[in-house]
mmCIF file of C-alpha atoms in Angstrom:
data_model
loop_
_atom_site.group_PDB
_atom_site.id
_atom_site.type_symbol
_atom_site.label_atom_id
_atom_site.label_comp_id
_atom_site.label_asym_id
_atom_site.label_seq_id
_atom_site.Cartn_x
_atom_site.Cartn_y
_atom_site.Cartn_z
ATOM 1 C CA UNK A 1 -13.473 2.378 -34.539
ATOM 2 C CA UNK A 2 -14.285 5.619 -36.042
ATOM 3 C CA UNK A 3 -11.498 8.739 -34.920
ATOM 4 C CA UNK A 4 -12.372 12.247 -33.564
ATOM 5 C CA UNK A 5 -14.608 13.672 -36.165
ATOM 6 C CA UNK A 6 -14.457 17.757 -36.266
ATOM 7 C CA UNK A 7 -16.736 19.436 -38.720
ATOM 8 C CA UNK A 8 -16.315 21.784 -40.933
ATOM 9 C CA UNK A 9 -12.927 21.110 -41.958
ATOM 10 C CA UNK A 10 -12.479 24.869 -43.569
ATOM 11 C CA UNK A 11 -14.625 27.898 -42.653
ATOM 12 C CA UNK A 12 -14.168 31.400 -43.873
ATOM 13 C CA UNK A 13 -15.998 34.009 -41.684
ATOM 14 C CA UNK A 14 -15.803 38.180 -41.773
ATOM 15 C CA UNK A 15 -15.201 40.057 -38.849
ATOM 16 C CA UNK A 16 -17.584 40.653 -36.635
ATOM 17 C CA UNK A 17 -19.444 37.485 -37.423
ATOM 18 C CA UNK A 18 -20.153 34.226 -34.722
ATOM 19 C CA UNK A 19 -18.702 30.821 -35.979
ATOM 20 C CA UNK A 20 -20.140 27.341 -34.251
ATOM 21 C CA UNK A 21 -17.449 24.499 -34.618
ATOM 22 C CA UNK A 22 -18.091 20.794 -34.135
ATOM 23 C CA UNK A 23 -16.528 17.633 -32.593
ATOM 24 C CA UNK A 24 -17.472 14.215 -32.355
ATOM 25 C CA UNK A 25 -15.243 11.880 -29.714
ATOM 26 C CA UNK A 26 -14.393 8.496 -30.410
ATOM 27 C CA UNK A 27 -17.063 6.200 -29.207
ATOM 28 C CA UNK A 28 -17.074 5.949 -25.507
ATOM 29 C CA UNK A 29 -14.374 8.726 -24.831
ATOM 30 C CA UNK A 30 -16.281 11.233 -22.208
ATOM 31 C CA UNK A 31 -13.556 13.773 -22.081
ATOM 32 C CA UNK A 32 -13.052 16.337 -24.883
ATOM 33 C CA UNK A 33 -10.956 19.182 -25.151
ATOM 34 C CA UNK A 34 -10.390 22.120 -27.437
ATOM 35 C CA UNK A 35 -7.205 23.869 -28.675
ATOM 36 C CA UNK A 36 -6.229 26.850 -30.958
ATOM 37 C CA UNK A 37 -3.004 26.272 -33.037
ATOM 38 C CA UNK A 38 -1.353 29.503 -35.180
ATOM 39 C CA UNK A 39 1.825 29.896 -36.421
ATOM 40 C CA UNK A 40 3.031 32.524 -33.559
ATOM 41 C CA UNK A 41 1.369 30.900 -30.665
ATOM 42 C CA UNK A 42 1.858 27.427 -31.287
ATOM 43 C CA UNK A 43 -0.467 24.998 -29.787
ATOM 44 C CA UNK A 44 -2.929 26.395 -26.831
ATOM 45 C CA UNK A 45 -5.400 24.945 -24.554
ATOM 46 C CA UNK A 46 -8.942 26.393 -25.130
ATOM 47 C CA UNK A 47 -11.058 23.852 -22.545
ATOM 48 C CA UNK A 48 -11.791 20.910 -21.708
ATOM 49 C CA UNK A 49 -15.610 19.191 -20.634
ATOM 50 C CA UNK A 50 -16.321 15.966 -19.302
ATOM 51 C CA UNK A 51 -19.813 14.585 -18.432
ATOM 52 C CA UNK A 52 -21.343 17.997 -20.270
ATOM 53 C CA UNK A 53 -19.220 20.113 -17.457
ATOM 54 C CA UNK A 54 -16.391 22.429 -17.825
ATOM 55 C CA UNK A 55 -13.306 21.086 -16.087
ATOM 56 C CA UNK A 56 -10.357 23.630 -16.895
ATOM 57 C CA UNK A 57 -9.976 26.843 -19.040
ATOM 58 C CA UNK A 58 -7.331 28.602 -20.885
ATOM 59 C CA UNK A 59 -6.073 31.763 -20.913
ATOM 60 C CA UNK A 60 -8.648 32.844 -23.638
ATOM 61 C CA UNK A 61 -11.231 35.818 -23.745
ATOM 62 C CA UNK A 62 -15.301 34.977 -23.088
ATOM 63 C CA UNK A 63 -15.853 35.269 -26.696
ATOM 64 C CA UNK A 64 -14.720 31.589 -27.072
ATOM 65 C CA UNK A 65 -17.103 29.197 -25.077
ATOM 66 C CA UNK A 66 -17.987 25.355 -25.427
ATOM 67 C CA UNK A 67 -20.325 23.085 -24.311
ATOM 68 C CA UNK A 68 -20.721 19.315 -24.463
ATOM 69 C CA UNK A 69 -23.989 17.025 -25.038
ATOM 70 C CA UNK A 70 -25.151 14.274 -23.316
ATOM 71 C CA UNK A 71 -23.663 11.764 -25.634
ATOM 72 C CA UNK A 72 -20.185 13.584 -25.533
ATOM 73 C CA UNK A 73 -20.139 15.581 -28.579
ATOM 74 C CA UNK A 74 -18.790 18.833 -28.013
ATOM 75 C CA UNK A 75 -19.350 22.321 -29.940
ATOM 76 C CA UNK A 76 -17.179 25.634 -29.308
ATOM 77 C CA UNK A 77 -18.639 29.026 -30.230
ATOM 78 C CA UNK A 78 -16.421 31.936 -30.994
ATOM 79 C CA UNK A 79 -18.207 35.423 -31.147
ATOM 80 C CA UNK A 80 -17.654 38.651 -32.700
ATOM 81 C CA UNK A 81 -14.472 37.380 -34.484
ATOM 82 C CA UNK A 82 -11.653 39.114 -35.073
ATOM 83 C CA UNK A 83 -8.597 38.588 -37.711
ATOM 84 C CA UNK A 84 -6.538 37.085 -34.785
ATOM 85 C CA UNK A 85 -9.045 33.996 -34.185
ATOM 86 C CA UNK A 86 -7.868 33.094 -37.650
ATOM 87 C CA UNK A 87 -6.248 29.457 -36.551
ATOM 88 C CA UNK A 88 -6.722 25.892 -36.746
ATOM 89 C CA UNK A 89 -8.802 24.660 -33.902
ATOM 90 C CA UNK A 90 -8.559 21.151 -32.688
ATOM 91 C CA UNK A 91 -10.661 18.722 -30.410
ATOM 92 C CA UNK A 92 -9.198 15.689 -28.615
ATOM 93 C CA UNK A 93 -10.694 13.357 -26.771
ATOM 94 C CA UNK A 94 -9.801 10.734 -24.057
ATOM 95 C CA UNK A 95 -11.619 8.155 -22.162
ATOM 96 C CA UNK A 96 -11.489 10.474 -19.242
ATOM 97 C CA UNK A 97 -9.195 8.596 -16.723
ATOM 98 C CA UNK A 98 -6.301 10.355 -15.523
ATOM 99 C CA UNK A 99 -3.045 10.235 -17.862
ATOM 100 C CA UNK A 100 -5.019 8.333 -20.524
ATOM 101 C CA UNK A 101 -3.886 9.656 -24.103
ATOM 102 C CA UNK A 102 -5.634 11.936 -26.087
ATOM 103 C CA UNK A 103 -6.980 11.183 -29.531
ATOM 104 C CA UNK A 104 -6.915 14.676 -31.971
ATOM 105 C CA UNK A 105 -9.139 15.082 -34.802
ATOM 106 C CA UNK A 106 -8.075 16.609 -38.062
ATOM 107 C CA UNK A 107 -9.119 20.294 -37.015
ATOM 108 C CA UNK A 108 -11.198 22.775 -38.325
ATOM 109 C CA UNK A 109 -9.034 25.704 -40.104
ATOM 110 C CA UNK A 110 -10.967 28.714 -39.692
ATOM 111 C CA UNK A 111 -10.085 32.054 -41.426
ATOM 112 C CA UNK A 112 -11.392 35.677 -40.295
ATOM 113 C CA UNK A 113 -11.399 38.286 -43.432
ATOM 114 C CA UNK B 1 3.754 20.877 -15.275
ATOM 115 C CA UNK B 2 7.516 20.875 -15.781
ATOM 116 C CA UNK B 3 8.896 22.975 -18.647
ATOM 117 C CA UNK B 4 10.404 21.096 -21.494
ATOM 118 C CA UNK B 5 13.328 22.124 -23.587
ATOM 119 C CA UNK B 6 13.994 20.776 -27.444
ATOM 120 C CA UNK B 7 16.239 21.436 -29.953
ATOM 121 C CA UNK B 8 14.230 23.165 -32.571
ATOM 122 C CA UNK B 9 14.962 20.890 -35.681
ATOM 123 C CA UNK B 10 16.888 17.745 -36.169
ATOM 124 C CA UNK B 11 17.660 16.161 -39.647
ATOM 125 C CA UNK B 12 17.781 12.110 -39.937
ATOM 126 C CA UNK B 13 18.467 9.481 -42.734
ATOM 127 C CA UNK B 14 15.691 7.435 -44.236
ATOM 128 C CA UNK B 15 16.273 3.881 -42.291
ATOM 129 C CA UNK B 16 18.577 5.150 -39.765
ATOM 130 C CA UNK B 17 17.521 5.894 -36.403
ATOM 131 C CA UNK B 18 16.232 9.483 -35.293
ATOM 132 C CA UNK B 19 17.250 10.171 -31.540
ATOM 133 C CA UNK B 20 15.195 13.371 -30.156
ATOM 134 C CA UNK B 21 16.363 14.676 -27.127
ATOM 135 C CA UNK B 22 14.353 16.213 -24.386
ATOM 136 C CA UNK B 23 15.197 18.105 -21.290
ATOM 137 C CA UNK B 24 12.840 18.463 -18.257
ATOM 138 C CA UNK B 25 15.313 19.043 -15.443
ATOM 139 C CA UNK B 26 12.310 20.528 -13.102
ATOM 140 C CA UNK B 27 10.089 17.551 -13.371
ATOM 141 C CA UNK B 28 8.607 15.998 -10.198
ATOM 142 C CA UNK B 29 8.215 12.462 -8.888
ATOM 143 C CA UNK B 30 4.757 11.934 -10.099
ATOM 144 C CA UNK B 31 4.904 13.729 -13.531
ATOM 145 C CA UNK B 32 4.965 11.536 -16.586
ATOM 146 C CA UNK B 33 6.791 12.320 -19.769
ATOM 147 C CA UNK B 34 4.465 12.632 -23.214
ATOM 148 C CA UNK B 35 5.737 12.495 -26.911
ATOM 149 C CA UNK B 36 3.018 13.526 -29.565
ATOM 150 C CA UNK B 37 4.087 14.509 -33.043
ATOM 151 C CA UNK B 38 2.316 16.520 -35.554
ATOM 152 C CA UNK B 39 2.314 15.835 -39.790
ATOM 153 C CA UNK B 40 1.555 18.814 -41.130
ATOM 154 C CA UNK B 41 -2.008 19.574 -41.516
ATOM 155 C CA UNK B 42 -3.299 16.891 -39.171
ATOM 156 C CA UNK B 43 -3.946 16.864 -35.163
ATOM 157 C CA UNK B 44 -1.308 15.496 -33.000
ATOM 158 C CA UNK B 45 -0.772 11.889 -32.861
ATOM 159 C CA UNK B 46 0.014 10.220 -29.648
ATOM 160 C CA UNK B 47 3.459 8.170 -29.708
ATOM 161 C CA UNK B 48 4.330 7.085 -26.211
ATOM 162 C CA UNK B 49 4.676 7.930 -22.573
ATOM 163 C CA UNK B 50 6.537 6.739 -19.505
ATOM 164 C CA UNK B 51 7.053 7.837 -15.985
ATOM 165 C CA UNK B 52 10.927 6.094 -14.959
ATOM 166 C CA UNK B 53 11.113 3.180 -17.050
ATOM 167 C CA UNK B 54 12.037 2.401 -20.473
ATOM 168 C CA UNK B 55 9.125 1.995 -22.679
ATOM 169 C CA UNK B 56 8.435 0.780 -26.095
ATOM 170 C CA UNK B 57 5.819 0.248 -28.557
ATOM 171 C CA UNK B 58 5.098 -0.202 -32.116
ATOM 172 C CA UNK B 59 6.289 3.160 -33.554
ATOM 173 C CA UNK B 60 9.085 4.197 -30.791
ATOM 174 C CA UNK B 61 11.260 3.649 -27.702
ATOM 175 C CA UNK B 62 11.283 6.204 -24.819
ATOM 176 C CA UNK B 63 14.501 6.280 -22.759
ATOM 177 C CA UNK B 64 14.169 8.208 -19.423
ATOM 178 C CA UNK B 65 17.538 9.038 -17.439
ATOM 179 C CA UNK B 66 17.689 7.843 -13.885
ATOM 180 C CA UNK B 67 17.379 11.343 -12.484
ATOM 181 C CA UNK B 68 14.422 11.870 -14.554
ATOM 182 C CA UNK B 69 15.809 15.630 -15.919
ATOM 183 C CA UNK B 70 15.999 14.089 -19.371
ATOM 184 C CA UNK B 71 14.661 11.866 -22.085
ATOM 185 C CA UNK B 72 15.133 10.612 -25.551
ATOM 186 C CA UNK B 73 12.457 9.043 -28.093
ATOM 187 C CA UNK B 74 13.791 6.789 -30.623
ATOM 188 C CA UNK B 75 12.388 6.016 -33.705
ATOM 189 C CA UNK B 76 14.344 2.909 -34.591
ATOM 190 C CA UNK B 77 14.182 3.010 -38.779
ATOM 191 C CA UNK B 78 12.996 6.111 -39.453
ATOM 192 C CA UNK B 79 10.783 6.553 -42.895
ATOM 193 C CA UNK B 80 9.951 9.432 -44.997
ATOM 194 C CA UNK B 81 6.498 9.565 -43.522
ATOM 195 C CA UNK B 82 8.101 10.102 -40.139
ATOM 196 C CA UNK B 83 8.806 13.773 -41.040
ATOM 197 C CA UNK B 84 7.105 15.792 -38.421
ATOM 198 C CA UNK B 85 7.037 18.486 -35.542
ATOM 199 C CA UNK B 86 7.779 15.676 -32.313
ATOM 200 C CA UNK B 87 6.376 17.558 -28.959
ATOM 201 C CA UNK B 88 7.559 16.245 -25.585
ATOM 202 C CA UNK B 89 5.327 17.192 -23.025
ATOM 203 C CA UNK B 90 5.543 16.375 -18.802
ATOM 204 C CA UNK B 91 2.171 15.927 -17.570
ATOM 205 C CA UNK B 92 1.481 15.456 -13.733
ATOM 206 C CA UNK B 93 -1.362 13.055 -12.553
ATOM 207 C CA UNK B 94 -4.160 15.546 -13.955
ATOM 208 C CA UNK B 95 -5.875 16.413 -10.956
ATOM 209 C CA UNK B 96 -9.225 17.257 -12.486
ATOM 210 C CA UNK B 97 -7.988 17.582 -15.816
ATOM 211 C CA UNK B 98 -8.107 14.760 -18.204
ATOM 212 C CA UNK B 99 -7.401 16.833 -21.812
ATOM 213 C CA UNK B 100 -4.905 19.351 -20.918
ATOM 214 C CA UNK B 101 -1.535 19.440 -22.470
ATOM 215 C CA UNK B 102 0.712 21.928 -22.466
ATOM 216 C CA UNK B 103 2.596 22.019 -26.091
ATOM 217 C CA UNK B 104 6.075 23.696 -26.218
ATOM 218 C CA UNK B 105 7.629 24.810 -30.034
ATOM 219 C CA UNK B 106 8.783 20.900 -30.529
ATOM 220 C CA UNK B 107 11.299 19.701 -32.925
ATOM 221 C CA UNK B 108 11.104 19.675 -36.313
ATOM 222 C CA UNK B 109 12.271 16.223 -37.540
ATOM 223 C CA UNK B 110 12.804 15.940 -41.258
ATOM 224 C CA UNK B 111 13.894 12.632 -42.534
ATOM 225 C CA UNK B 112 15.846 12.547 -45.747
ATOM 226 C CA UNK B 113 15.666 10.042 -48.804
#
């Protein structure tokens, strides 16, 4: 069974641009969550989707948004990029059952210049 | 979710057992203890979780004290590939959240030859 797939693996953007990151969960998984990881702040929860609905949102500005499609694939978008948005963005999927373990992808490394 | 405290770093000799402690003194009766690890440049990987009984799987053992205020992750025969950041996470039943984890700074485990 294929794992969580995130594309692209690396991305370089400039300030003010926008970016879209993609996540394909493990087949059969209905919950997708997104995390940002930086050296200073560590791993921080961005948001979570289940059955195309956002169920939970972390403490990030409105420039960060996401969506989930009917096949459970998810995208996250960051508009008006800032230098501080440079980070590893991780996607995780799970069955959508309480206390089920999460499976993480390898992430997208975003650099904002 | 209850807060956890872990030592920032630990060393272990290859082939020996690695015992990683975690304090979670404010844990509630319905909260689980989870362990994940993150090898450099990869997404976190689930290791094990438990409520109050000791748990064992093919990767590790989890020992939870009787008062549930602390726990220990045991890697019985550490290898160089076990060098990673280990995160202890306390997670409630979830409510409406399947995919939200609160990561701390974790313990950097270095396994030496």
